[in-house]
Structure formats: structure tokens, C-alpha cells
Amino acid sequence: MVIGGDAAGMSAASQARRLKDPDALEIVAFERGHHASYSACGIPYWVGGDVDGPDQLVARTPEEHRARQIDLRMRTEVTEIDVAGGRVRSRRLPDGQEVWTGYDKLVIATGARPVRPPLPGIDAPGVHGVQTLDDGQALLDTLRQTGGRRAVVVGAGYIGVEMAEALLRRDYQVTLLNRAPEPMTTLDPDMGELVHEAVTGLGVQLVDEAEVTEIRTDEQGRARAVVTSDAEYPADVVVLGIGVRPETALAEAAGLPLGDSGGLLTDQAMRVRGHSDIWAGGDCVEVLDLVAGRQRHVPLGTHANKQGQVIGTNVGGGYATFPGVVGTAVSKVCDLEIARTGLLEAQAREVGFQFVTVRVESTSRAGYFPGAASMTVKMLAERRTGRLLGTQIVGREGAGKRVDVAAVALTAGMTVEQMTALDLGYAPPFSPVWDPVLVAARKATRAVRADAAG
Amino acid sequence: MVIGGDAAGMSAASQARRLKDPDALEIVAFERGHHASYSACGIPYWVGGDVDGPDQLVARTPEEHRARQIDLRMRTEVTEIDVAGGRVRSRRLPDGQEVWTGYDKLVIATGARPVRPPLPGIDAPGVHGVQTLDDGQALLDTLRQTGGRRAVVVGAGYIGVEMAEALLRRDYQVTLLNRAPEPMTTLDPDMGELVHEAVTGLGVQLVDEAEVTEIRTDEQGRARAVVTSDAEYPADVVVLGIGVRPETALAEAAGLPLGDSGGLLTDQAMRVRGHSDIWAGGDCVEVLDLVAGRQRHVPLGTHANKQGQVIGTNVGGGYATFPGVVGTAVSKVCDLEIARTGLLEAQAREVGFQFVTVRVESTSRAGYFPGAASMTVKMLAERRTGRLLGTQIVGREGAGKRVDVAAVALTAGMTVEQMTALDLGYAPPFSPVWDPVLVAARKATRAVRADAAG
């Protein structure tokens, strides 16, 4: 039995079905929304008009799942897990009918919910999260019905920045309210500054260090402005991109173990700790950060898919593990590519690392080659050992996916000096003769040596 | 003292100078050509008109080297190395003057020379290699002087294919003669077939299994046609892209150790084996193929630069090593990106590996995202252990540099199953939720398991 019909849940169901016939394994899945198996990451591009939706974002329809003998029950919300009794209670949303259903093996894939700080007006019509396809549809409906052209996006993480761009493409005047000193707190502030320039260059009004205190509504109760401690920003639509929290109320009520972030705690095989017949994956779990050596909440579709695959393999009688993450993320604002992996400075400090940092400017192609675009690479290496701790890249075309090299090096525990010898692809249309990641690794190697000598 | 003023030699000189003042280290470098420190890899783009040349391709001019107290003697050919006497004899090409110069430390960076099979007419005017900037200039001069528009390129490796495209851009009718059954023998034939389609799609006449027997000349002795065992191809210009051999005649005459390919054999620090005061790097040396466990000749500018850096560090009193290569290469034909790392099937077999192979089709971005382009990834994994042995990728934008992930995984000795857990950057504009390399790793994992079970 699977609770939650998106990436992790349906990947698990599909993989288990691949390994076991319906005779050997019956699969029931509950999804409270109107859609299953979709790409939530695609929502900003749907809103922006780059992608038709919502069907384009659906990897597999409920009918396709059912054709593969997965009993997917849409618009059905699980309201209670009875761990001792091995059963869950569910409610059909259209008619409110409730039933208890027993399970031998349970997969919890309840995802995440957008953070909604307890502010006046936060639940008013015209205030939208963008976590599910239903959220995306609701936002598009509002945009269609709204006369005005003023949008305020709260939160300047990657979702906020992507939504700001999407609304700009819909010809909105966009204000982006950012609590931190620079946008993209998934980057160090000095790298976030590069994103600041790009975002304002697009025509977005970016307000840093903005503390939202209220969503002001009109007499009909509709959101009309976002108020901060300093100012008031008129809004015909408000989008929340503040981040998400694990959706684990059900699990908590059932007494399942949660971590500091509120995410479920699992073992290597993605079983909920202490429960041999319950698995959990996707945005509702914490994962091991292999660099920090700590559990963290890292809600990303790519992890959800991998974890679902691991769960499905194990539930289907095979063996697979999810060892953890190194914190890789890429995103894009217009033609600016933003990437990070490993630890930021503050994160490295928090877990007790001492380190050197370097920053280099390089280009995506040989300097003389047409289309060569500049790129900034920042690298953190541990003092003494020289072990790579993190890499951040901001640049134009060809910048973002270069972070994968650092992600693999982190996984392998390489030092920055070992990285300088990496045999990366070189040809003038693809890279300078020293790839930008290698240029950073060379500089980091010198910094580690100088630190050790000094 | 440095013999050879291109990538390896001048990187070594520059790095040594960075570490040691002129008072502590005198540096003399000899270069027989008209240019130093240039990107030979850029020549096809210069010929094709994408890049202005030759100055654009020069990373540092002789004057800039001299300003940094490197005594770079251009148009000066070294004609003999006297190892016992610690001196070299050089000849100034303009006036033929010869002198002996003593050295304490010698760096050999004599590069490679294009293969010129001993065919009738191979040395005729109108037949061009493209190894040095001087070669590039000579070819451009021929193109300018030639009335006709028919070009024949001999050899369909990456240089041959790049030159075919370059000549096409100059409005030549291009015939590409290929000895093998498919172009790009740096790929397995089934992947080379994808390149075949792309090259013929461009309008190049690609002739596979063509054995060249003669370059036919006119009464002035100029090349006029390329003759194969089957046919004759009229040519106003002939370009040789057959490959290169280490330029080690000097080293051989001096009794220095050469490998099977004729390249110099060095140790981890790039010292010529058995000689504590002689280093060698770049296209004139063999390198350790870390996957095959064998020495190979891998002439690539990126290795030359790294080796030069290592040599310069060691000559300058520091410590650095060049551990070897994993066989990464990327190239481009029009918008087709071609990449490989590790071993091909034939190479893996030759060194005694048994392996499984898989091939997958995927896309560069999320399938629903505009501009998502298809990509074919082939992967070789060792039987039983599942260790990654090689990866080949052919696709459009965003395909080529993905090979770097496999290159780092090879360096780290990862299995394909370990690779399935890699935390690679995901967002719809950059990748499907399962990166194509991970899709291949998953399929390879299943193939390894099936093989072990079968």
C-alpha cells in the first residue's frame, strides 16, 4: 500500500510491479489530488508558458498505472495510519466516504507542503503556493481572472526566482521579496550577489532583507498587497516560494520517528527506522548528507524518484539502498545558470569543518571560441586534508551541469589536488583547455598548501 | 631548458618561472615554428572561419614569455640531445647557425607529427596536415590560391571530421575517406554509425572502408586527386587527418626510453624513466591509461597542459604528479556532440576484461521542456564486479560534457550500481529527473545482475 501518488510513491509502485506480478503482490495507492506521477519542478515553466500543462507534466496517468495493475485511488486522502493494526483509514474526497484498508507493507510518500507563515491574510484568495499541479492550476486560474498585472513573490530561493521569471514572461510587474541579504540562500552570499544582478537585470524588483508582516486584503477578502516592516507592495497575485516542510502529520500521529526538520527517518533501504514493514521516500523524509554527516530535509524530485526506485526494489523482493545526497542543485534564471553541491560556508562551519575557499572566473568554451561565456566557480576545501567540501557555480550556458563533476568527486571523497588530475572532456566548443572546475581545484590546491605552510 | 614551445613546454616553463626567480632558475626554450603556446585544437575552427587566426589561438606570445624572463628562441630547431654531456645542439632556421647549449634540467616537449603513409604523392603541394599553426596557415594559403572547390579529407577521426565540417563552411564539396567501417574509431562502430548519419546529413560525401593508394598529381606536381583501391576522388586540396605519432626522433637518437607507440616513457612526476634530470610531456609521451592499466599515446592539449604544469612544478622545486588518463574525449560535428571515456569494447577485450554493454536513449532536458534533444548513451561494465569500464555519448546540445560524470566515476573506480545513486544536478532545463548517464547506469546494473544470475 502506497500513500501519495507522486514521484516517490508511484516510482515505488511501478518498480515493485516490475518485479512482482499481481498474483504475488497487490498494490493499492492513495492520492488526494487530481494528478499523479507529475513533475512539480515543471510548474514554473507551465506558469511561464514554456510548457503546456498540466498533461505535459504528467509522466504516467492514473489510467496507465491501473493498466499495469496498480490500484491507484485518486482524490482519496489517507486520514490515519494504524501501525499496530497494519491498516490505514482513507476518505474519498468527492463523497467523504471513509474506509479502513489493511496492508502487509506500507510506503509513505506524502511529500511536502509549502511553508505558510502565520501572517494575517496568508490564506486569502489570490495567495498561491506552487507545490502540486493543483496549486499550479489554481494559480493559472487566478492569473486568468485577475485584471491587474502586479505580482509579488515571497521568497527568493530557486522556486521564488523561477516563479518571478515565469510571471515576468506573463507580462506581470514582479516584486520579489527576499528575507536574506542576497537571493538564493542555497548559495553563499557572495555568489548570491551574482544572481541578484541577473534578477534585477531582468526587470524584477528585488527587495532584500524584506520581512513580510501581513497580506493585506480588500473588502472581498482577496489579497491586494504584501506588507513588510518597511513598505507595502500592491499585488494582484501573491506567490509563496518560501520553501516546504515535510508533510508528516499522519506519520507523526502514528508515532513514526521524525528528525529535526520534521521529516521521517529511514535506514539505508528506505525503511522507516524501527519498522520492518514501512518504507518512506520523497519530500517527506530526511536524507543523509554525505558531506556534512548529518540528516537533512532535501526536497527534490530527483531524490524522490531514486528513493521510490529503491523502495520498489526492496518491496518487490530485491535489494537496493539510497546512500544519501551530497547536496547538488541546479536552477536557471533567464540564461543564468546557478548550481551548487556539497556545503556552503555556513553549513561547513556549522558541522565543524575548517576550510579554505577560492573563487575563479573562467569561460564555458575556449576563450577564442564563439559563444564562450563567463562563469564563476567557488570551491571549499578542508584545511590540511584538502578534501573537497563544496562547489558553487554561477554562469551562462554550459555552467550549471559542470557541478556534476564536483558532485561525483564529493561522493568519491576526492581532494582538490586529486581533482586537478581529472581527465575531463576538452575541445574548444566545450571547454577551455583547463575546465573551469579544474581551474578552481588548482587554486584551491594552492590555498590548502599555503594554509598548511602558514 | 625546454625543447618545444607549445602547450606542454611553455606550461612547464611558465610554472617553473612562477616558482623560481630568474636568479634561481634560468629558462631557455627552443621552438622551431613561427608560433608558441597556441591551441592546435582550434585550427579546424580557424580554417572553418569561426575563429580569427592565428593570433586568437595564441595563449601567450613569445614577447610575453620573454617579458617573464623565459628565453624563448623561435625558429630554432634542436638537432641533437647529448645526454651524457648535458647539452643540446640547436640550429637557427633562418640562417642555419648551430650552437651547443648546456642544461642542468631538460624538458622534452617535441609534440607529435601527423601520420603520412608512404604513398605516391603524399608530399605534393596541396596535401596538408593540420598539426601546427604553421600547418593551418599553409592550408589557408592553399585554399586562398586554389580555384576549385573540391576537398578530400583522409581519415575520419575527430580531426578529419572537424576538418570536413570546416571545409564545408568554406563552401567546399567535401569527400571524407575513412579506412574503417564507421567514422570516429574513438567510438564503438554502433555509436560511430550515429556520427555517420550526421556527417552525411551535413552534405559530406563519406566513404567508409576506403583504402587510399595514391595522391595523384598534375604536371606541376600539385595534388589533384586521391586514389583508393576502388575509385578516384578529384581534389583541389587534400587534408590528412589520419592521426599523429609522437615526435621522438631526437629522444630516440639520444637513447631515451620509448614505448610501443614510440612515445617517451615517464614516471609519475613526468621524468623520463631512468633519467633524474630529464622530463617529458605533451604529445611526445605515453601516458598510463588508468582503466586499461597500460601505457598509451593520447595526444590531447588538455593532457599536455596538465603535464606541463606538473613538470614545471617539479622543475621549480615543488612536487606534483600526473597519475594518468581515463581516455576522455569530446568533439562536435555541426550540432552533434560526440564523447567517450574509458574503454571501447575492442579495447576492453584486448586487455582481458569481460563485460556487459548497454545502450539507452534519453534526452538532454526534461522530455516536456523546450529544446529537449535526444541522446544515446552506451556503457560498459565489468562482469561480476560491475565496475564501470567505459561510456560513450552521442547527442545534441548538452550531451558531450555529460561524459565528465563517467570520467570522474572511472577515476574513482565506481561500479555502475554506485553510479545509480549519484547526486547529479536536476532541473527541467538541464536534465530529465533521471540524468541520461544514470539511466544507462541503471540499465548496466540490471545487465550485470542478469549476467551474474545467468
Coordinates of N, CA and C in Angstrom, one line a residue, chain A residues 46 56 58 68 148 150 165-166 211 223 262 274 296-297 323 334 405 447:
Chain A
W46 N 5.4 25.8 -16.7 CA 4.0 25.8 -17.2 C 3.3 27.2 -16.9
Q56 N 1.2 17.7 -20.0 CA 2.6 17.5 -20.4 C 3.5 17.2 -19.2
V58 N 2.7 15.3 -16.7 CA 2.4 14.0 -16.1 C 3.2 12.9 -16.8
R68 N -1.4 -1.2 -15.5 CA -0.3 -2.1 -15.0 C -0.7 -2.7 -13.7
G148 N -5.4 43.0 -12.9 CA -4.1 43.7 -12.8 C -2.9 42.9 -13.3
R150 N 0.2 43.1 -11.4 CA 1.2 43.2 -10.4 C 1.3 41.9 -9.6
E165 N 10.5 34.8 -12.7 CA 10.7 34.8 -14.2 C 9.5 34.4 -14.9
A166 N 8.8 33.4 -14.4 CA 7.6 32.9 -15.1 C 6.5 34.0 -15.2
E211 N 11.1 41.8 5.5 CA 10.4 40.9 6.4 C 8.9 41.1 6.2
A223 N -6.5 39.0 -1.6 CA -5.1 39.6 -1.4 C -5.0 40.8 -2.3
G262 N 11.4 17.5 10.9 CA 10.1 17.0 10.8 C 9.9 15.9 9.7
G274 N 13.1 1.4 12.7 CA 12.3 0.6 13.7 C 11.1 -0.1 13.2
R296 N 19.3 15.6 6.7 CA 18.8 16.9 6.3 C 17.5 16.7 5.5
H297 N 16.7 17.7 5.4 CA 15.5 17.6 4.5 C 15.9 18.2 3.2
P323 N 22.1 5.7 -0.5 CA 23.2 6.0 0.5 C 23.1 7.4 1.0
C334 N 16.5 33.0 -16.5 CA 16.7 33.5 -17.8 C 17.9 32.7 -18.3
V405 N 30.5 17.2 -11.9 CA 31.9 16.7 -11.7 C 32.3 16.8 -10.2
A447 N 45.7 27.0 -2.2 CA 45.2 27.7 -1.0 C 45.4 26.7 0.2

